[in-house]
């Protein structure tokens, strides 16, 4: 039997997106540019250290961009690049799938 090999690009995409918190960070940025604290406060249990690491990784991958505004105090915002915005339809599909197939306990739905 001939087993097809995994596409290297697909494998790399899954490697980038499968790190814990990464997809939630990207999803949060679909709402528009945000500062570090806003992202951190929007995702429960996400530590500042991990958020900082993930933002750097996503910037290196070209999925987000970091913009520094030379104000006093300095203001830094994170936003999606075109590459990052191209993930938005996937979130719509995952949301539709989750609504159909994922059961959530009533107490969790109210959060």
PDB file of N, CA and C in Angstrom:
ATOM      1  N   UNK A   1       0.837  -1.166   0.000  1.00  0.00           N
ATOM      2  CA  UNK A   1       0.000   0.000   0.000  1.00  0.00           C
ATOM      3  C   UNK A   1       0.891   1.242   0.000  1.00  0.00           C
ATOM      4  N   UNK A   2       0.559   2.206  -0.846  1.00  0.00           N
ATOM      5  CA  UNK A   2       1.321   3.439  -0.956  1.00  0.00           C
ATOM      6  C   UNK A   2       0.631   4.529  -0.130  1.00  0.00           C
ATOM      7  N   UNK A   3       1.283   4.966   0.946  1.00  0.00           N
ATOM      8  CA  UNK A   3       0.711   5.989   1.825  1.00  0.00           C
ATOM      9  C   UNK A   3       1.207   7.357   1.363  1.00  0.00           C
ATOM     10  N   UNK A   4       0.265   8.266   1.064  1.00  0.00           N
ATOM     11  CA  UNK A   4       0.700   9.591   0.599  1.00  0.00           C
ATOM     12  C   UNK A   4       1.418  10.358   1.710  1.00  0.00           C
ATOM     13  N   UNK A   5       2.398  11.152   1.317  1.00  0.00           N
ATOM     14  CA  UNK A   5       3.139  11.946   2.285  1.00  0.00           C
ATOM     15  C   UNK A   5       2.387  13.240   2.586  1.00  0.00           C
ATOM     16  N   UNK A   6       2.608  13.741   3.795  1.00  0.00           N
ATOM     17  CA  UNK A   6       2.027  15.000   4.206  1.00  0.00           C
ATOM     18  C   UNK A   6       2.667  16.126   3.411  1.00  0.00           C
ATOM     19  N   UNK A   7       1.869  17.065   2.950  1.00  0.00           N
ATOM     20  CA  UNK A   7       2.377  18.233   2.249  1.00  0.00           C
ATOM     21  C   UNK A   7       3.231  19.053   3.224  1.00  0.00           C
ATOM     22  N   UNK A   8       4.469  19.381   2.870  1.00  0.00           N
ATOM     23  CA  UNK A   8       5.340  20.124   3.785  1.00  0.00           C
ATOM     24  C   UNK A   8       4.767  21.488   4.188  1.00  0.00           C
ATOM     25  N   UNK A   9       4.059  22.143   3.288  1.00  0.00           N
ATOM     26  CA  UNK A   9       3.461  23.443   3.611  1.00  0.00           C
ATOM     27  C   UNK A   9       2.334  23.288   4.624  1.00  0.00           C
ATOM     28  N   UNK A  10       1.515  22.267   4.431  1.00  0.00           N
ATOM     29  CA  UNK A  10       0.432  22.009   5.384  1.00  0.00           C
ATOM     30  C   UNK A  10       1.013  21.664   6.747  1.00  0.00           C
ATOM     31  N   UNK A  11       2.051  20.836   6.739  1.00  0.00           N
ATOM     32  CA  UNK A  11       2.699  20.437   7.985  1.00  0.00           C
ATOM     33  C   UNK A  11       3.268  21.658   8.714  1.00  0.00           C
ATOM     34  N   UNK A  12       3.900  22.557   7.980  1.00  0.00           N
ATOM     35  CA  UNK A  12       4.456  23.783   8.580  1.00  0.00           C
ATOM     36  C   UNK A  12       3.331  24.667   9.131  1.00  0.00           C
ATOM     37  N   UNK A  13       2.237  24.795   8.389  1.00  0.00           N
ATOM     38  CA  UNK A  13       1.093  25.599   8.849  1.00  0.00           C
ATOM     39  C   UNK A  13       0.536  25.045  10.155  1.00  0.00           C
ATOM     40  N   UNK A  14       0.414  23.732  10.235  1.00  0.00           N
ATOM     41  CA  UNK A  14      -0.097  23.116  11.461  1.00  0.00           C
ATOM     42  C   UNK A  14       0.884  23.301  12.614  1.00  0.00           C
ATOM     43  N   UNK A  15       2.171  23.270  12.309  1.00  0.00           N
ATOM     44  CA  UNK A  15       3.196  23.484  13.337  1.00  0.00           C
ATOM     45  C   UNK A  15       3.077  24.898  13.911  1.00  0.00           C
ATOM     46  N   UNK A  16       2.890  25.874  13.042  1.00  0.00           N
ATOM     47  CA  UNK A  16       2.784  27.268  13.485  1.00  0.00           C
ATOM     48  C   UNK A  16       1.503  27.484  14.283  1.00  0.00           C
ATOM     49  N   UNK A  17       0.389  27.010  13.761  1.00  0.00           N
ATOM     50  CA  UNK A  17      -0.916  27.294  14.362  1.00  0.00           C
ATOM     51  C   UNK A  17      -1.275  26.404  15.551  1.00  0.00           C
ATOM     52  N   UNK A  18      -0.592  25.289  15.710  1.00  0.00           N
ATOM     53  CA  UNK A  18      -0.990  24.356  16.757  1.00  0.00           C
ATOM     54  C   UNK A  18      -0.381  24.656  18.123  1.00  0.00           C
ATOM     55  N   UNK A  19       0.508  25.627  18.197  1.00  0.00           N
ATOM     56  CA  UNK A  19       1.050  25.976  19.507  1.00  0.00           C
ATOM     57  C   UNK A  19      -0.064  26.558  20.360  1.00  0.00           C
ATOM     58  N   UNK A  20      -0.031  26.209  21.635  1.00  0.00           N
ATOM     59  CA  UNK A  20      -1.094  26.648  22.540  1.00  0.00           C
ATOM     60  C   UNK A  20      -1.228  28.167  22.515  1.00  0.00           C
ATOM     61  N   UNK A  21      -2.450  28.636  22.430  1.00  0.00           N
ATOM     62  CA  UNK A  21      -2.874  30.040  22.448  1.00  0.00           C
ATOM     63  C   UNK A  21      -2.742  30.727  21.099  1.00  0.00           C
ATOM     64  N   UNK A  22      -1.973  30.208  20.173  1.00  0.00           N
ATOM     65  CA  UNK A  22      -1.709  30.915  18.918  1.00  0.00           C
ATOM     66  C   UNK A  22      -2.990  31.243  18.161  1.00  0.00           C
ATOM     67  N   UNK A  23      -3.834  30.274  17.956  1.00  0.00           N
ATOM     68  CA  UNK A  23      -5.050  30.509  17.181  1.00  0.00           C
ATOM     69  C   UNK A  23      -5.966  31.498  17.904  1.00  0.00           C
ATOM     70  N   UNK A  24      -6.046  31.411  19.229  1.00  0.00           N
ATOM     71  CA  UNK A  24      -6.891  32.354  19.971  1.00  0.00           C
ATOM     72  C   UNK A  24      -6.353  33.780  19.865  1.00  0.00           C
ATOM     73  N   UNK A  25      -5.056  33.940  19.843  1.00  0.00           N
ATOM     74  CA  UNK A  25      -4.458  35.265  19.680  1.00  0.00           C
ATOM     75  C   UNK A  25      -4.794  35.818  18.291  1.00  0.00           C
ATOM     76  N   UNK A  26      -4.602  35.007  17.274  1.00  0.00           N
ATOM     77  CA  UNK A  26      -4.908  35.443  15.907  1.00  0.00           C
ATOM     78  C   UNK A  26      -6.401  35.754  15.795  1.00  0.00           C
ATOM     79  N   UNK A  27      -7.239  34.896  16.355  1.00  0.00           N
ATOM     80  CA  UNK A  27      -8.683  35.132  16.314  1.00  0.00           C
ATOM     81  C   UNK A  27      -9.026  36.459  16.983  1.00  0.00           C
ATOM     82  N   UNK A  28      -8.430  36.741  18.114  1.00  0.00           N
ATOM     83  CA  UNK A  28      -8.694  37.993  18.828  1.00  0.00           C
ATOM     84  C   UNK A  28      -8.317  39.195  17.966  1.00  0.00           C
ATOM     85  N   UNK A  29      -7.263  39.074  17.200  1.00  0.00           N
ATOM     86  CA  UNK A  29      -6.822  40.180  16.357  1.00  0.00           C
ATOM     87  C   UNK A  29      -7.682  40.365  15.107  1.00  0.00           C
ATOM     88  N   UNK A  30      -8.589  39.430  14.823  1.00  0.00           N
ATOM     89  CA  UNK A  30      -9.507  39.643  13.703  1.00  0.00           C
ATOM     90  C   UNK A  30     -10.448  40.805  14.001  1.00  0.00           C
ATOM     91  N   UNK A  31     -10.540  41.206  15.263  1.00  0.00           N
ATOM     92  CA  UNK A  31     -11.371  42.354  15.647  1.00  0.00           C
ATOM     93  C   UNK A  31     -10.689  43.687  15.367  1.00  0.00           C
ATOM     94  N   UNK A  32      -9.435  43.651  14.952  1.00  0.00           N
ATOM     95  CA  UNK A  32      -8.698  44.876  14.655  1.00  0.00           C
ATOM     96  C   UNK A  32      -7.470  45.002  15.538  1.00  0.00           C
ATOM     97  N   UNK A  33      -6.675  46.054  15.295  1.00  0.00           N
ATOM     98  CA  UNK A  33      -5.440  46.261  16.055  1.00  0.00           C
ATOM     99  C   UNK A  33      -5.711  46.348  17.558  1.00  0.00           C
ATOM    100  N   UNK A  34      -4.807  45.765  18.337  1.00  0.00           N
ATOM    101  CA  UNK A  34      -4.968  45.776  19.789  1.00  0.00           C
ATOM    102  C   UNK A  34      -3.626  45.894  20.471  1.00  0.00           C
ATOM    103  N   UNK A  35      -3.683  46.437  21.665  1.00  0.00           N
ATOM    104  CA  UNK A  35      -2.488  46.526  22.489  1.00  0.00           C
ATOM    105  C   UNK A  35      -2.318  45.225  23.266  1.00  0.00           C
ATOM    106  N   UNK A  36      -1.113  45.033  23.759  1.00  0.00           N
ATOM    107  CA  UNK A  36      -0.746  43.808  24.477  1.00  0.00           C
ATOM    108  C   UNK A  36      -1.737  43.496  25.597  1.00  0.00           C
ATOM    109  N   UNK A  37      -2.041  44.472  26.436  1.00  0.00           N
ATOM    110  CA  UNK A  37      -2.911  44.249  27.601  1.00  0.00           C
ATOM    111  C   UNK A  37      -4.320  43.846  27.170  1.00  0.00           C
ATOM    112  N   UNK A  38      -4.812  44.416  26.093  1.00  0.00           N
ATOM    113  CA  UNK A  38      -6.151  44.062  25.612  1.00  0.00           C
ATOM    114  C   UNK A  38      -6.196  42.598  25.173  1.00  0.00           C
ATOM    115  N   UNK A  39      -5.151  42.150  24.490  1.00  0.00           N
ATOM    116  CA  UNK A  39      -5.093  40.745  24.063  1.00  0.00           C
ATOM    117  C   UNK A  39      -4.995  39.852  25.294  1.00  0.00           C
ATOM    118  N   UNK A  40      -4.109  40.205  26.206  1.00  0.00           N
ATOM    119  CA  UNK A  40      -3.901  39.419  27.425  1.00  0.00           C
ATOM    120  C   UNK A  40      -5.187  39.303  28.237  1.00  0.00           C
ATOM    121  N   UNK A  41      -5.929  40.386  28.362  1.00  0.00           N
ATOM    122  CA  UNK A  41      -7.172  40.375  29.146  1.00  0.00           C
ATOM    123  C   UNK A  41      -8.312  39.634  28.451  1.00  0.00           C
ATOM    124  N   UNK A  42      -8.227  39.486  27.146  1.00  0.00           N
ATOM    125  CA  UNK A  42      -9.308  38.835  26.406  1.00  0.00           C
ATOM    126  C   UNK A  42      -9.219  37.312  26.397  1.00  0.00           C
ATOM    127  N   UNK A  43      -8.063  36.767  26.788  1.00  0.00           N
ATOM    128  CA  UNK A  43      -7.862  35.319  26.746  1.00  0.00           C
ATOM    129  C   UNK A  43      -7.531  34.832  28.156  1.00  0.00           C
ATOM    130  N   UNK A  44      -8.508  34.264  28.850  1.00  0.00           N
ATOM    131  CA  UNK A  44      -8.271  33.801  30.224  1.00  0.00           C
ATOM    132  C   UNK A  44      -7.133  32.772  30.293  1.00  0.00           C
ATOM    133  N   UNK A  45      -6.366  32.842  31.367  1.00  0.00           N
ATOM    134  CA  UNK A  45      -5.276  31.910  31.663  1.00  0.00           C
ATOM    135  C   UNK A  45      -4.048  32.045  30.770  1.00  0.00           C
ATOM    136  N   UNK A  46      -4.012  33.038  29.921  1.00  0.00           N
ATOM    137  CA  UNK A  46      -2.844  33.271  29.069  1.00  0.00           C
ATOM    138  C   UNK A  46      -1.875  34.179  29.825  1.00  0.00           C
ATOM    139  N   UNK A  47      -0.662  33.701  30.062  1.00  0.00           N
ATOM    140  CA  UNK A  47       0.325  34.508  30.786  1.00  0.00           C
ATOM    141  C   UNK A  47       0.955  35.528  29.849  1.00  0.00           C
ATOM    142  N   UNK A  48       1.439  36.598  30.439  1.00  0.00           N
ATOM    143  CA  UNK A  48       2.110  37.631  29.664  1.00  0.00           C
ATOM    144  C   UNK A  48       3.346  37.112  28.953  1.00  0.00           C
ATOM    145  N   UNK A  49       4.081  36.221  29.598  1.00  0.00           N
ATOM    146  CA  UNK A  49       5.299  35.642  29.004  1.00  0.00           C
ATOM    147  C   UNK A  49       4.966  34.842  27.747  1.00  0.00           C
ATOM    148  N   UNK A  50       3.943  34.006  27.854  1.00  0.00           N
ATOM    149  CA  UNK A  50       3.559  33.187  26.689  1.00  0.00           C
ATOM    150  C   UNK A  50       3.001  34.076  25.585  1.00  0.00           C
ATOM    151  N   UNK A  51       2.194  35.069  25.954  1.00  0.00           N
ATOM    152  CA  UNK A  51       1.662  35.984  24.943  1.00  0.00           C
ATOM    153  C   UNK A  51       2.806  36.680  24.213  1.00  0.00           C
ATOM    154  N   UNK A  52       3.775  37.160  24.957  1.00  0.00           N
ATOM    155  CA  UNK A  52       4.932  37.821  24.355  1.00  0.00           C
ATOM    156  C   UNK A  52       5.660  36.884  23.388  1.00  0.00           C
ATOM    157  N   UNK A  53       5.875  35.644  23.809  1.00  0.00           N
ATOM    158  CA  UNK A  53       6.539  34.653  22.952  1.00  0.00           C
ATOM    159  C   UNK A  53       5.735  34.405  21.678  1.00  0.00           C
ATOM    160  N   UNK A  54       4.429  34.204  21.827  1.00  0.00           N
ATOM    161  CA  UNK A  54       3.585  33.908  20.662  1.00  0.00           C
ATOM    162  C   UNK A  54       3.527  35.091  19.700  1.00  0.00           C
ATOM    163  N   UNK A  55       3.435  36.307  20.249  1.00  0.00           N
ATOM    164  CA  UNK A  55       3.400  37.480  19.372  1.00  0.00           C
ATOM    165  C   UNK A  55       4.693  37.583  18.573  1.00  0.00           C
ATOM    166  N   UNK A  56       5.829  37.313  19.179  1.00  0.00           N
ATOM    167  CA  UNK A  56       7.109  37.341  18.463  1.00  0.00           C
ATOM    168  C   UNK A  56       7.134  36.278  17.365  1.00  0.00           C
ATOM    169  N   UNK A  57       6.662  35.075  17.693  1.00  0.00           N
ATOM    170  CA  UNK A  57       6.640  33.995  16.705  1.00  0.00           C
ATOM    171  C   UNK A  57       5.724  34.339  15.533  1.00  0.00           C
ATOM    172  N   UNK A  58       4.552  34.888  15.846  1.00  0.00           N
ATOM    173  CA  UNK A  58       3.599  35.246  14.787  1.00  0.00           C
ATOM    174  C   UNK A  58       4.136  36.384  13.921  1.00  0.00           C
ATOM    175  N   UNK A  59       4.870  37.295  14.540  1.00  0.00           N
ATOM    176  CA  UNK A  59       5.488  38.377  13.772  1.00  0.00           C
ATOM    177  C   UNK A  59       6.573  37.806  12.851  1.00  0.00           C
ATOM    178  N   UNK A  60       7.381  36.892  13.357  1.00  0.00           N
ATOM    179  CA  UNK A  60       8.421  36.262  12.539  1.00  0.00           C
ATOM    180  C   UNK A  60       7.827  35.500  11.361  1.00  0.00           C
ATOM    181  N   UNK A  61       6.640  34.928  11.557  1.00  0.00           N
ATOM    182  CA  UNK A  61       5.968  34.177  10.482  1.00  0.00           C
ATOM    183  C   UNK A  61       5.229  35.100   9.511  1.00  0.00           C
ATOM    184  N   UNK A  62       5.173  36.396   9.831  1.00  0.00           N
ATOM    185  CA  UNK A  62       4.486  37.348   8.946  1.00  0.00           C
ATOM    186  C   UNK A  62       2.977  37.329   9.086  1.00  0.00           C
ATOM    187  N   UNK A  63       2.477  36.791  10.194  1.00  0.00           N
ATOM    188  CA  UNK A  63       1.028  36.695  10.412  1.00  0.00           C
ATOM    189  C   UNK A  63       0.496  37.947  11.111  1.00  0.00           C
ATOM    190  N   UNK A  64       1.321  38.534  11.965  1.00  0.00           N
ATOM    191  CA  UNK A  64       0.935  39.781  12.613  1.00  0.00           C
ATOM    192  C   UNK A  64       2.035  40.812  12.392  1.00  0.00           C
ATOM    193  N   UNK A  65       1.657  42.053  12.615  1.00  0.00           N
ATOM    194  CA  UNK A  65       2.653  43.114  12.570  1.00  0.00           C
ATOM    195  C   UNK A  65       2.570  43.913  13.859  1.00  0.00           C
ATOM    196  N   UNK A  66       3.705  44.341  14.303  1.00  0.00           N
ATOM    197  CA  UNK A  66       3.845  45.136  15.532  1.00  0.00           C
ATOM    198  C   UNK A  66       4.137  46.563  15.104  1.00  0.00           C
ATOM    199  N   UNK A  67       3.290  47.486  15.543  1.00  0.00           N
ATOM    200  CA  UNK A  67       3.465  48.888  15.190  1.00  0.00           C
ATOM    201  C   UNK A  67       3.757  49.680  16.449  1.00  0.00           C
ATOM    202  N   UNK A  68       4.864  50.410  16.434  1.00  0.00           N
ATOM    203  CA  UNK A  68       5.266  51.232  17.567  1.00  0.00           C
ATOM    204  C   UNK A  68       4.962  52.689  17.224  1.00  0.00           C
ATOM    205  N   UNK A  69       4.163  53.316  18.092  1.00  0.00           N
ATOM    206  CA  UNK A  69       3.833  54.722  17.927  1.00  0.00           C
ATOM    207  C   UNK A  69       4.714  55.532  18.881  1.00  0.00           C
ATOM    208  N   UNK A  70       5.531  56.438  18.346  1.00  0.00           N
ATOM    209  CA  UNK A  70       6.481  57.183  19.176  1.00  0.00           C
ATOM    210  C   UNK A  70       5.796  58.296  19.978  1.00  0.00           C
ATOM    211  N   UNK A  71       4.957  57.888  20.884  1.00  0.00           N
ATOM    212  CA  UNK A  71       4.261  58.815  21.770  1.00  0.00           C
ATOM    213  C   UNK A  71       4.877  58.682  23.147  1.00  0.00           C
ATOM    214  N   UNK A  72       4.432  59.512  24.069  1.00  0.00           N
ATOM    215  CA  UNK A  72       4.861  59.373  25.456  1.00  0.00           C
ATOM    216  C   UNK A  72       3.636  59.115  26.292  1.00  0.00           C
ATOM    217  N   UNK A  73       3.494  57.935  26.897  1.00  0.00           N
ATOM    218  CA  UNK A  73       4.387  56.783  26.750  1.00  0.00           C
ATOM    219  C   UNK A  73       4.231  56.123  25.376  1.00  0.00           C
ATOM    220  N   UNK A  74       5.224  55.353  25.009  1.00  0.00           N
ATOM    221  CA  UNK A  74       5.205  54.651  23.719  1.00  0.00           C
ATOM    222  C   UNK A  74       3.988  53.731  23.674  1.00  0.00           C
ATOM    223  N   UNK A  75       3.317  53.737  22.526  1.00  0.00           N
ATOM    224  CA  UNK A  75       2.156  52.864  22.329  1.00  0.00           C
ATOM    225  C   UNK A  75       2.515  51.827  21.279  1.00  0.00           C
ATOM    226  N   UNK A  76       2.242  50.552  21.594  1.00  0.00           N
ATOM    227  CA  UNK A  76       2.525  49.454  20.668  1.00  0.00           C
ATOM    228  C   UNK A  76       1.210  48.727  20.391  1.00  0.00           C
ATOM    229  N   UNK A  77       0.923  48.525  19.126  1.00  0.00           N
ATOM    230  CA  UNK A  77      -0.275  47.781  18.730  1.00  0.00           C
ATOM    231  C   UNK A  77       0.116  46.603  17.851  1.00  0.00           C
ATOM    232  N   UNK A  78      -0.693  45.563  17.941  1.00  0.00           N
ATOM    233  CA  UNK A  78      -0.520  44.366  17.126  1.00  0.00           C
ATOM    234  C   UNK A  78      -1.720  44.240  16.208  1.00  0.00           C
ATOM    235  N   UNK A  79      -1.466  43.898  14.965  1.00  0.00           N
ATOM    236  CA  UNK A  79      -2.547  43.726  14.000  1.00  0.00           C
ATOM    237  C   UNK A  79      -2.191  42.595  13.042  1.00  0.00           C
ATOM    238  N   UNK A  80      -3.192  42.123  12.353  1.00  0.00           N
ATOM    239  CA  UNK A  80      -2.981  41.052  11.383  1.00  0.00           C
ATOM    240  C   UNK A  80      -2.447  41.623  10.073  1.00  0.00           C
ATOM    241  N   UNK A  81      -1.569  40.894   9.459  1.00  0.00           N
ATOM    242  CA  UNK A  81      -1.115  41.203   8.104  1.00  0.00           C
ATOM    243  C   UNK A  81      -2.128  40.573   7.148  1.00  0.00           C
ATOM    244  N   UNK A  82      -1.924  40.751   5.855  1.00  0.00           N
ATOM    245  CA  UNK A  82      -2.786  40.085   4.874  1.00  0.00           C
ATOM    246  C   UNK A  82      -2.740  38.573   5.081  1.00  0.00           C
ATOM    247  N   UNK A  83      -1.563  38.077   5.362  1.00  0.00           N
ATOM    248  CA  UNK A  83      -1.385  36.634   5.610  1.00  0.00           C
ATOM    249  C   UNK A  83      -2.233  36.206   6.810  1.00  0.00           C
ATOM    250  N   UNK A  84      -2.250  37.001   7.859  1.00  0.00           N
ATOM    251  CA  UNK A  84      -3.049  36.687   9.045  1.00  0.00           C
ATOM    252  C   UNK A  84      -4.537  36.808   8.791  1.00  0.00           C
ATOM    253  N   UNK A  85      -4.937  37.854   8.052  1.00  0.00           N
ATOM    254  CA  UNK A  85      -6.367  38.045   7.750  1.00  0.00           C
ATOM    255  C   UNK A  85      -6.922  36.916   6.893  1.00  0.00           C
ATOM    256  N   UNK A  86      -6.061  36.286   6.120  1.00  0.00           N
ATOM    257  CA  UNK A  86      -6.505  35.158   5.285  1.00  0.00           C
ATOM    258  C   UNK A  86      -6.959  33.955   6.121  1.00  0.00           C
ATOM    259  N   UNK A  87      -6.663  33.959   7.418  1.00  0.00           N
ATOM    260  CA  UNK A  87      -7.117  32.875   8.298  1.00  0.00           C
ATOM    261  C   UNK A  87      -8.567  33.058   8.751  1.00  0.00           C
ATOM    262  N   UNK A  88      -9.122  34.247   8.606  1.00  0.00           N
ATOM    263  CA  UNK A  88     -10.473  34.542   9.105  1.00  0.00           C
ATOM    264  C   UNK A  88     -11.543  33.557   8.617  1.00  0.00           C
ATOM    265  N   UNK A  89     -11.583  33.187   7.352  1.00  0.00           N
ATOM    266  CA  UNK A  89     -12.605  32.220   6.916  1.00  0.00           C
ATOM    267  C   UNK A  89     -12.499  30.873   7.645  1.00  0.00           C
ATOM    268  N   UNK A  90     -11.275  30.483   8.017  1.00  0.00           N
ATOM    269  CA  UNK A  90     -11.107  29.234   8.768  1.00  0.00           C
ATOM    270  C   UNK A  90     -11.820  29.322  10.111  1.00  0.00           C
ATOM    271  N   UNK A  91     -11.744  30.483  10.764  1.00  0.00           N
ATOM    272  CA  UNK A  91     -12.415  30.667  12.048  1.00  0.00           C
ATOM    273  C   UNK A  91     -13.929  30.572  11.883  1.00  0.00           C
ATOM    274  N   UNK A  92     -14.441  31.110  10.777  1.00  0.00           N
ATOM    275  CA  UNK A  92     -15.888  30.994  10.503  1.00  0.00           C
ATOM    276  C   UNK A  92     -16.280  29.526  10.375  1.00  0.00           C
ATOM    277  N   UNK A  93     -15.480  28.769   9.642  1.00  0.00           N
ATOM    278  CA  UNK A  93     -15.771  27.342   9.459  1.00  0.00           C
ATOM    279  C   UNK A  93     -15.664  26.572  10.772  1.00  0.00           C
ATOM    280  N   UNK A  94     -14.655  26.883  11.563  1.00  0.00           N
ATOM    281  CA  UNK A  94     -14.495  26.212  12.858  1.00  0.00           C
ATOM    282  C   UNK A  94     -15.662  26.564  13.767  1.00  0.00           C
ATOM    283  N   UNK A  95     -16.100  27.822  13.743  1.00  0.00           N
ATOM    284  CA  UNK A  95     -17.255  28.231  14.545  1.00  0.00           C
ATOM    285  C   UNK A  95     -18.509  27.476  14.158  1.00  0.00           C
ATOM    286  N   UNK A  96     -18.737  27.322  12.869  1.00  0.00           N
ATOM    287  CA  UNK A  96     -19.894  26.570  12.386  1.00  0.00           C
ATOM    288  C   UNK A  96     -19.798  25.108  12.822  1.00  0.00           C
ATOM    289  N   UNK A  97     -18.628  24.529  12.657  1.00  0.00           N
ATOM    290  CA  UNK A  97     -18.405  23.140  13.065  1.00  0.00           C
ATOM    291  C   UNK A  97     -18.624  22.980  14.565  1.00  0.00           C
ATOM    292  N   UNK A  98     -18.071  23.912  15.359  1.00  0.00           N
ATOM    293  CA  UNK A  98     -18.188  23.832  16.816  1.00  0.00           C
ATOM    294  C   UNK A  98     -19.645  23.940  17.261  1.00  0.00           C
ATOM    295  N   UNK A  99     -20.400  24.827  16.630  1.00  0.00           N
ATOM    296  CA  UNK A  99     -21.814  24.970  16.967  1.00  0.00           C
ATOM    297  C   UNK A  99     -22.560  23.665  16.715  1.00  0.00           C
ATOM    298  N   UNK A 100     -22.188  22.998  15.669  1.00  0.00           N
ATOM    299  CA  UNK A 100     -22.868  21.749  15.309  1.00  0.00           C
ATOM    300  C   UNK A 100     -22.428  20.571  16.166  1.00  0.00           C
ATOM    301  N   UNK A 101     -21.141  20.491  16.514  1.00  0.00           N
ATOM    302  CA  UNK A 101     -20.601  19.264  17.085  1.00  0.00           C
ATOM    303  C   UNK A 101     -20.069  19.340  18.511  1.00  0.00           C
ATOM    304  N   UNK A 102     -19.788  20.515  19.019  1.00  0.00           N
ATOM    305  CA  UNK A 102     -19.175  20.628  20.338  1.00  0.00           C
ATOM    306  C   UNK A 102     -20.226  20.990  21.384  1.00  0.00           C
ATOM    307  N   UNK A 103     -20.299  20.159  22.399  1.00  0.00           N
ATOM    308  CA  UNK A 103     -21.234  20.404  23.485  1.00  0.00           C
ATOM    309  C   UNK A 103     -20.507  21.155  24.599  1.00  0.00           C
ATOM    310  N   UNK A 104     -21.133  22.201  25.091  1.00  0.00           N
ATOM    311  CA  UNK A 104     -20.541  23.003  26.167  1.00  0.00           C
ATOM    312  C   UNK A 104     -21.467  22.934  27.357  1.00  0.00           C
ATOM    313  N   UNK A 105     -20.870  22.772  28.521  1.00  0.00           N
ATOM    314  CA  UNK A 105     -21.661  22.752  29.737  1.00  0.00           C
ATOM    315  C   UNK A 105     -22.315  24.110  29.932  1.00  0.00           C
ATOM    316  N   UNK A 106     -23.571  24.179  30.415  1.00  0.00           N
ATOM    317  CA  UNK A 106     -24.283  25.445  30.561  1.00  0.00           C
ATOM    318  C   UNK A 106     -23.492  26.514  31.326  1.00  0.00           C
ATOM    319  N   UNK A 107     -22.766  26.137  32.366  1.00  0.00           N
ATOM    320  CA  UNK A 107     -21.997  27.118  33.137  1.00  0.00           C
ATOM    321  C   UNK A 107     -20.909  27.766  32.297  1.00  0.00           C
ATOM    322  N   UNK A 108     -20.335  27.028  31.356  1.00  0.00           N
ATOM    323  CA  UNK A 108     -19.276  27.565  30.502  1.00  0.00           C
ATOM    324  C   UNK A 108     -19.831  28.503  29.435  1.00  0.00           C
ATOM    325  N   UNK A 109     -21.060  28.285  28.976  1.00  0.00           N
ATOM    326  CA  UNK A 109     -21.655  29.132  27.947  1.00  0.00           C
ATOM    327  C   UNK A 109     -21.887  30.549  28.456  1.00  0.00           C
ATOM    328  N   UNK A 110     -22.092  30.702  29.751  1.00  0.00           N
ATOM    329  CA  UNK A 110     -22.395  32.013  30.315  1.00  0.00           C
ATOM    330  C   UNK A 110     -21.150  32.861  30.516  1.00  0.00           C
ATOM    331  N   UNK A 111     -19.976  32.310  30.365  1.00  0.00           N
ATOM    332  CA  UNK A 111     -18.736  33.085  30.576  1.00  0.00           C
ATOM    333  C   UNK A 111     -18.456  34.002  29.441  1.00  0.00           C
TER     334      UNK A 111
END
